[in-house]
Coordinates of C-alpha atoms in Angstrom, one line a residue:
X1 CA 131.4 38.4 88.0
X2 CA 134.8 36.7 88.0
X3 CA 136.7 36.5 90.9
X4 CA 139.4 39.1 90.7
X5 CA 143.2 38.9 91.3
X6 CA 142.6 41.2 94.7
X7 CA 140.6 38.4 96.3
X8 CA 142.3 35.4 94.9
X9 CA 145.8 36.8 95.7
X10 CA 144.5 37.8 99.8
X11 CA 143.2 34.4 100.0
X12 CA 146.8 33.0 99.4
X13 CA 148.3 35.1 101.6
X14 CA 145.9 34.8 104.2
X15 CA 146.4 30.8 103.9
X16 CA 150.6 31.3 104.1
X17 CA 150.0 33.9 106.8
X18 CA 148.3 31.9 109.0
X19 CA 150.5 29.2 108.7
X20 CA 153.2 30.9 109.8
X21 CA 152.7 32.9 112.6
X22 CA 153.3 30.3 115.1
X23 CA 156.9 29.5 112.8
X24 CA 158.0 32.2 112.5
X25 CA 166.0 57.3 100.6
X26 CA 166.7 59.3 98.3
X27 CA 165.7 62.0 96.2
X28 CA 163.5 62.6 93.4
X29 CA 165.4 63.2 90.1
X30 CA 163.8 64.5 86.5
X31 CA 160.9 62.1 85.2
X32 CA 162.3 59.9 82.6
X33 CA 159.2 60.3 79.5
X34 CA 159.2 58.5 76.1
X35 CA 158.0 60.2 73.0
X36 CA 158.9 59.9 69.6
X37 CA 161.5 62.2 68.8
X38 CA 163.6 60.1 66.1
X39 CA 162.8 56.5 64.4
X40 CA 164.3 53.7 62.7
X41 CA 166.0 54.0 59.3
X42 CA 163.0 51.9 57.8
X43 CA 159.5 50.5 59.0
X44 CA 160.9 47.1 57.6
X45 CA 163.7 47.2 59.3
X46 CA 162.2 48.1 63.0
X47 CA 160.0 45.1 62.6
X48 CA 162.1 42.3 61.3
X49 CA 164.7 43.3 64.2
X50 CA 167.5 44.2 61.9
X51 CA 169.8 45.4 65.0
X52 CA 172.8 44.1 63.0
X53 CA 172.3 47.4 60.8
X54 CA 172.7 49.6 63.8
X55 CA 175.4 51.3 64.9
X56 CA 175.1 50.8 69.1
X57 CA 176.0 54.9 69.3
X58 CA 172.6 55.6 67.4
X59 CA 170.3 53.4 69.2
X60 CA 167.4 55.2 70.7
X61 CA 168.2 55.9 74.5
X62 CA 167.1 58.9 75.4
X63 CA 164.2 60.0 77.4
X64 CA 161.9 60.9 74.9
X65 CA 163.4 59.1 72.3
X66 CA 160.6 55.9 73.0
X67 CA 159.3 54.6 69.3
X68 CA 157.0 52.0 69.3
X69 CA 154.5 51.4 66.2
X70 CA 151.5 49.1 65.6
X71 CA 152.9 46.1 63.6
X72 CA 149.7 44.1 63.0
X73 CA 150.7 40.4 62.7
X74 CA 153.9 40.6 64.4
X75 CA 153.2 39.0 67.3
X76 CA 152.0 35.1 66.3
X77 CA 151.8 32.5 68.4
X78 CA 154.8 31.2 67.4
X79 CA 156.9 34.1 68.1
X80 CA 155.6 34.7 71.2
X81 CA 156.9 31.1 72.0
X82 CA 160.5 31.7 71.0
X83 CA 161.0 35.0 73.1
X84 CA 163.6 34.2 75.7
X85 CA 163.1 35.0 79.6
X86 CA 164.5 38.5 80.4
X87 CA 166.6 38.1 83.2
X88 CA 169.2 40.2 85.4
X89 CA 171.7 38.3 87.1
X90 CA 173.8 38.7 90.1
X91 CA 176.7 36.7 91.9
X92 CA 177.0 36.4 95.9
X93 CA 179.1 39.6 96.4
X94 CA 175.9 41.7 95.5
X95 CA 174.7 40.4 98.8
X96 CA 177.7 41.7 100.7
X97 CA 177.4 45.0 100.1
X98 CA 175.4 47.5 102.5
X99 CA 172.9 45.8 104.7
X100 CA 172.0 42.6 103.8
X101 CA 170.1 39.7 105.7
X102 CA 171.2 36.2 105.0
X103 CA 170.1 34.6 102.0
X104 CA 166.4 33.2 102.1
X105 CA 165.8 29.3 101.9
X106 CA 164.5 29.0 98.1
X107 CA 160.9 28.5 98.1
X108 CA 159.4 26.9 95.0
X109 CA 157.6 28.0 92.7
X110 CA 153.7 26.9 92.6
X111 CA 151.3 27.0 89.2
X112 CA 148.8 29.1 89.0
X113 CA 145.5 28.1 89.3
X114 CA 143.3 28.5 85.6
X115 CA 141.7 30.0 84.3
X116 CA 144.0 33.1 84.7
X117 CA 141.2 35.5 84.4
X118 CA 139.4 34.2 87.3
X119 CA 142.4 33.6 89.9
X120 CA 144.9 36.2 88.7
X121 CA 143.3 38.5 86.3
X122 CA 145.5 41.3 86.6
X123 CA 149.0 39.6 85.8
X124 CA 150.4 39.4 82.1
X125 CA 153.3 38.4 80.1
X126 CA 155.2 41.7 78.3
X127 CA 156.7 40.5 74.8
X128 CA 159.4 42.8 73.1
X129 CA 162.5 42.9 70.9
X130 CA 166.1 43.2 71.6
X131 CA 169.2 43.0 70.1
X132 CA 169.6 39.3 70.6
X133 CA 165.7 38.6 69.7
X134 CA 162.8 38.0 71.1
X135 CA 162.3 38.8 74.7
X136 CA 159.4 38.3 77.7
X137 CA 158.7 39.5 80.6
X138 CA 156.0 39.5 82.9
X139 CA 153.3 42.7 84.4
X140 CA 150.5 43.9 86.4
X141 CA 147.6 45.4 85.4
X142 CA 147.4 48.8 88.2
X143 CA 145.0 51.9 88.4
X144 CA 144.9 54.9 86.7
X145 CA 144.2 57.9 89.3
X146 CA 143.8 60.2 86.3
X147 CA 141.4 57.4 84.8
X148 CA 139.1 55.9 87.5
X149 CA 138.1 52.1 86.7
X150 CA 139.2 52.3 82.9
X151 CA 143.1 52.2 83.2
X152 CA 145.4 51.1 80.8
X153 CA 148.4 51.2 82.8
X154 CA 151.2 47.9 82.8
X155 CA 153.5 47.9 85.7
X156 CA 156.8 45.9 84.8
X157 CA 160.4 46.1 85.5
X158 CA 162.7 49.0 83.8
X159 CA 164.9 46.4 82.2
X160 CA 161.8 45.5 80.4
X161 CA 161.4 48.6 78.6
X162 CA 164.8 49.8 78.2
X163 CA 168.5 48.6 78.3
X164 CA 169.9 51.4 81.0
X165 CA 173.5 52.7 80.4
X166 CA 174.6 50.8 77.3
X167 CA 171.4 50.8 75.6
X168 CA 168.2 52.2 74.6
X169 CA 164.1 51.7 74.3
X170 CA 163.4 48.2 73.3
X171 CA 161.2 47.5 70.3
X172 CA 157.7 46.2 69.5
X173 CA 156.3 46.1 73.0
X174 CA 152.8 44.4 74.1
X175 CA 151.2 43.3 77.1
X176 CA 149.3 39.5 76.9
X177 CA 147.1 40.1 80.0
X178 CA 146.2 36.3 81.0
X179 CA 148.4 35.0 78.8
X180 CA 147.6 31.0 78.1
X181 CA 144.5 31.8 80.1
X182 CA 143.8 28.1 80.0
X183 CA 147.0 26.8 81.3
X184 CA 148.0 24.3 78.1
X185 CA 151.3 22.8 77.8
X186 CA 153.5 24.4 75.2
X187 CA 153.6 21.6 73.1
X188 CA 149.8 22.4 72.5
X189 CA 150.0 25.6 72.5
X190 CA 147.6 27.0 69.6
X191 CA 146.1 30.1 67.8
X192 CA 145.3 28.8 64.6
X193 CA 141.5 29.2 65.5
X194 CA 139.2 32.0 67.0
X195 CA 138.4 29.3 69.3
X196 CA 141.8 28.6 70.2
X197 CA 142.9 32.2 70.2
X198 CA 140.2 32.8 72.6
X199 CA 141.8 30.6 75.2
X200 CA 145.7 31.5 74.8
X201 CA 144.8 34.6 74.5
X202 CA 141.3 35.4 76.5
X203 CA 141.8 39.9 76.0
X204 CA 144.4 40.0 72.9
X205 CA 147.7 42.1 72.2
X206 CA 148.1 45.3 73.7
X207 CA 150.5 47.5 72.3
X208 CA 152.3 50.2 73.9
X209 CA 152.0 53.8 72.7
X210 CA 154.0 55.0 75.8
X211 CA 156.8 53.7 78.1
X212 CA 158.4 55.6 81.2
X213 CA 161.4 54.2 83.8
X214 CA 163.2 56.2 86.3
X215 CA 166.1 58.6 85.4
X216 CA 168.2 56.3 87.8
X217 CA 168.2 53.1 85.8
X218 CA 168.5 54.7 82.0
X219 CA 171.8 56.2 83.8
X220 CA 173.3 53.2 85.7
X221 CA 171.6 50.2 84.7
X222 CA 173.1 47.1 83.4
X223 CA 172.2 44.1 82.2
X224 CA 174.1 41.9 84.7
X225 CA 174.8 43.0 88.9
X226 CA 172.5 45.2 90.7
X227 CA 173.9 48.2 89.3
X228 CA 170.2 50.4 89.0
X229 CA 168.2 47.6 90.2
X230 CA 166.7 49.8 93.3
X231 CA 165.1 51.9 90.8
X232 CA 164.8 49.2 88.3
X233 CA 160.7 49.7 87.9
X234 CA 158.7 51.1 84.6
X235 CA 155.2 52.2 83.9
X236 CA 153.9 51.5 79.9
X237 CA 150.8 52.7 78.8
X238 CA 148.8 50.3 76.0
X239 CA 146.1 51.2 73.7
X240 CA 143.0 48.3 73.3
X241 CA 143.2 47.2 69.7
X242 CA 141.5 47.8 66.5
X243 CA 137.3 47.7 67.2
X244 CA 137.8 47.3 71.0
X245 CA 136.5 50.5 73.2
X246 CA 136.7 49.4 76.7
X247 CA 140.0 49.8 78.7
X248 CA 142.7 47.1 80.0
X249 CA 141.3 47.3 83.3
X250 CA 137.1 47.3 82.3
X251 CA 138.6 44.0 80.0
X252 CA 139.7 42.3 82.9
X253 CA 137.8 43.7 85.6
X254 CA 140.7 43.9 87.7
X255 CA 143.5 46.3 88.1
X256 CA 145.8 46.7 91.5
X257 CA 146.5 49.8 93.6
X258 CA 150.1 50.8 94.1
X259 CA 151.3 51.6 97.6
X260 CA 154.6 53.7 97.2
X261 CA 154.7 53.7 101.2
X262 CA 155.2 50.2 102.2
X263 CA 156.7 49.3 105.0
X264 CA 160.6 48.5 104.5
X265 CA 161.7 44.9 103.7
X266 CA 162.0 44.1 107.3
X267 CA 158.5 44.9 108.6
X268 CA 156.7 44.3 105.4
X269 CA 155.7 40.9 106.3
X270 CA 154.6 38.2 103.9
X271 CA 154.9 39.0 99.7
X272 CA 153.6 37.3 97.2
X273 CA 154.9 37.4 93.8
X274 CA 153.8 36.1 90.1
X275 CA 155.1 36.1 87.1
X276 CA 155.6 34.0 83.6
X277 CA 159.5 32.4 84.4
X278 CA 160.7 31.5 80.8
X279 CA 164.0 29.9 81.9
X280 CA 164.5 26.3 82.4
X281 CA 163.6 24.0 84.1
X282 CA 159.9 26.7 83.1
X283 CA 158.8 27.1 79.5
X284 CA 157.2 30.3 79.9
X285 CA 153.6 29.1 79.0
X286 CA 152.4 29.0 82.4
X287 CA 151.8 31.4 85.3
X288 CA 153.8 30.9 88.8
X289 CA 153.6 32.8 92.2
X290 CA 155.6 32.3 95.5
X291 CA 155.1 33.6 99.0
X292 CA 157.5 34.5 101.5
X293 CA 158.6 36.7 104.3
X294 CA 160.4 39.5 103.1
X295 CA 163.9 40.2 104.3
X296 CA 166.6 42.7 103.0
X297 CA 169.3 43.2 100.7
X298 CA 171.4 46.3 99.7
X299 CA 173.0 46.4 96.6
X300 CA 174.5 49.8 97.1
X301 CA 175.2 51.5 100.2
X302 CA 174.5 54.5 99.4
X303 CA 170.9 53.4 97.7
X304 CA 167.5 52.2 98.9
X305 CA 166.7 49.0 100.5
X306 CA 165.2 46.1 98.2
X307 CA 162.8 43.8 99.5
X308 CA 164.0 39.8 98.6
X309 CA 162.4 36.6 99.0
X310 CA 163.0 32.9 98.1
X311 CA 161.5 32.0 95.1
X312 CA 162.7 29.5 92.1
X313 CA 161.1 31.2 89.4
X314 CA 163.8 32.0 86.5
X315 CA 164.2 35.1 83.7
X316 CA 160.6 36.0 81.9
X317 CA 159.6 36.4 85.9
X318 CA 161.0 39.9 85.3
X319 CA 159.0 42.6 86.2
X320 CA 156.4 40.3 87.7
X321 CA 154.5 42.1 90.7
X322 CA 154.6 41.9 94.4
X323 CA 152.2 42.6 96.3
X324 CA 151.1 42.4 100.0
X325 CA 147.6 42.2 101.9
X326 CA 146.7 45.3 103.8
X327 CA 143.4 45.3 105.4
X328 CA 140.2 43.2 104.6
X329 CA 140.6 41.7 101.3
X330 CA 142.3 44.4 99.6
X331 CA 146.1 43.6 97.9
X332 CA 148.4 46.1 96.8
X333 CA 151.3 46.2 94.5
X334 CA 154.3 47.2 96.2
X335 CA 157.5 46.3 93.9
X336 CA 158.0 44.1 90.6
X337 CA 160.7 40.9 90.2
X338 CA 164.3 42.9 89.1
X339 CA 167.0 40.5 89.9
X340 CA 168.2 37.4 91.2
X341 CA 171.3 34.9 91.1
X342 CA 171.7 31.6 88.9
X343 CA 170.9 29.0 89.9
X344 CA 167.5 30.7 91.1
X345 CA 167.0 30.5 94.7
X346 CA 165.8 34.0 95.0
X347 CA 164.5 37.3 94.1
X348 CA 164.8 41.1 95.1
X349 CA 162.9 44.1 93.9
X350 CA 162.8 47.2 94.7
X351 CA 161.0 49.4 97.4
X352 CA 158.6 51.7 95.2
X353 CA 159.1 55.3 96.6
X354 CA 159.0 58.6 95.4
X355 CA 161.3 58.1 92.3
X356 CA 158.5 55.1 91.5
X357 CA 155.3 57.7 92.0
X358 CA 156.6 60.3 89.5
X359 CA 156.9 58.4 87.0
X360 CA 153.7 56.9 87.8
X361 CA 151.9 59.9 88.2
X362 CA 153.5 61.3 85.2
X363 CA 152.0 58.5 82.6
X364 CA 148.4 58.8 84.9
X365 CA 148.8 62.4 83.8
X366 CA 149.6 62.0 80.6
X367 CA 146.6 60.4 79.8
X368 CA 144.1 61.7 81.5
X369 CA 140.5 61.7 80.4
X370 CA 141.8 59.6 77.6

């Protein structure tokens, strides 16, 4: 049985917390769905990207306006390799506002050990398209309550999915679950080949047929500042492709709990985050983590606490999870990689509360039995 991301993951942060002992709300608003209520003007024109067409008033924004059909063969290898890192930036002032601890000393980013599946199963890199192209980001495979041991549920960041207040639903989203599996440079990357396809891409494409984000960031989010990044979190929901009968999480045999009661950045302890960073001086072909102790920073008074750590990793990090050891071996998720400053020294994300359950348990629900 391969050794899966919960015991991998514990053993790292058992090993950093070790080594450093001696050193060292608000409330719930509406559920934010995504059905298809409206669709592009054409098929062709939703898959070759043809934003230029649009007119920015008409884009699809709303709630339950998410449209997001099978394109067989859009994804290629190739593709995939041009999408840029998805990345929300922010300057030193963010830091300055509410109650911030001093910036973290930037820890750097570490490879991944491969084969993926066996030390990080759970962890993926989202592809999608936006207005200026190809984009990535990075996810976490998590449970399904409503769908005990066979969920199909991708954690990821809410800029991921959708643009917040000056936008809408991105296009032609899928989840690469151990993406690169074998850890090849770019330069070789390949999936001319069953062989080769086998070990870029160990599980295949998933493709979501549902995306949900919190009310809060399709209202205030932006693509630069912290403006929505406390609630700057997602939930999509993927279907296995054609011939293929077992779930995401039966495919991996892995899949993280979330714990939407952490404690708060400053008694959380150690994190540990990974992701696919995209940005140079990264490629996006390889898997990262760091580990940290978590400290503070406010980006609003008025709004929750986000938990922030050093770490070097760049944009395609983006939505990336956290997660923290609880008891035993176990890891839990407990936030995903939402924004950070250039040059990257660190990165915040947000404390998963109640906003965060509903529109997990919402998706859970949505599919249940299914």
């Amino acid at each position: 049985m391969p050794v899966t991301l919960r015991r991998a993951l514990a053993a790292v942060l058992l090993a950093v917390v070790l080594a450093t002992t001696s050193a060292c709300g608000s409330s719930v608003g509406p559920v934010q769905g995504a059905a298809r209520t409206s669709g592009p003007t054409s098929l062709k024109s939703w898959k070759e990207g043809e934003w230029s067409n649009w007119d920015p008033g008409s884009w699809l924004s709303g709630a339950s306006d998410f449209f997001n059909p099978v394109i067989e063969g859009l994804w290629s290898a190739g593709r995939m390799l041009q999408a840029a890192g998805s990345r929300k930036t922010v300057d030193a002032r963010t830091a300055s506002l509410g109650i911030s601890d001093p910036d973290p000393a930037p820890v750097n980013a570490v490879r991944e050990q491969t084969p993926y599946h066996e030390s990080a199963a759970s962890i993926g890199k989202i592809f999608f398209d936006t207005p200026a192209g190809p984009a990535v980001c990075s996810g976490t495979v998590v449970r399904d309550p409503a769908n005990p041991g066979r969920s199909n549920l991708v954690w990821t960041a809410g800029h991921c999915v959708h643009a917040g207040r000056n936008g809408g639903w991105f296009r032609n989203i899928v989840f690469v679950p151990d993406f690169n599996d074998t850890g090849a440079p770019k330069r070789a990357f390949d999936v001319s080949t069953p062989q080769a396809a086998s070990k870029a891409l160990p599980f295949g494409t998933w493709w979501a047929d549902w995306a949900q984000t919190s009310e809060q960031w399709i209202n205030t989010g932006a693509e630069t500042g912290g403006a929505g990044a406390p609630f700057d979190f997602a939930v999509l929901h993927v279907k296995p492709g054609a011939g293929k009968l077992r779930s995401l999480e039966e495919s991996l045999g892995s899949a993280l709990r979330v714990d939407f009661d952490a404690p708060p950045a400053e008694s959380v302890g150690t994190l540990g985050i990974w992701g696919y960073p995209a940005d140079v001086p990264f490629d996006g072909s390889l898997m990262f983590r760091c580990v940290d102790r978590s400290s503070r920073l406010s980006v609003e008074p008025t709004q929750p606490t986000m938990y922030r750590i050093g770490c070097t990793m760049t944009g395609g990090s983006s939505g990336g999870g956290w997660v923290r050891r609880v008891s035993g071996n176990e890891v839990v998720l407990v936030s995903n990689t939402s924004i950070g400053p250039d040059p990257s020294v660190w990165l915040a994300g947000p404390r998963l509360g109640p906003e965060a359950r509903a529109v997990y348990e919402a998706v859970s629900r949505r599919f249940a039995g299914g």
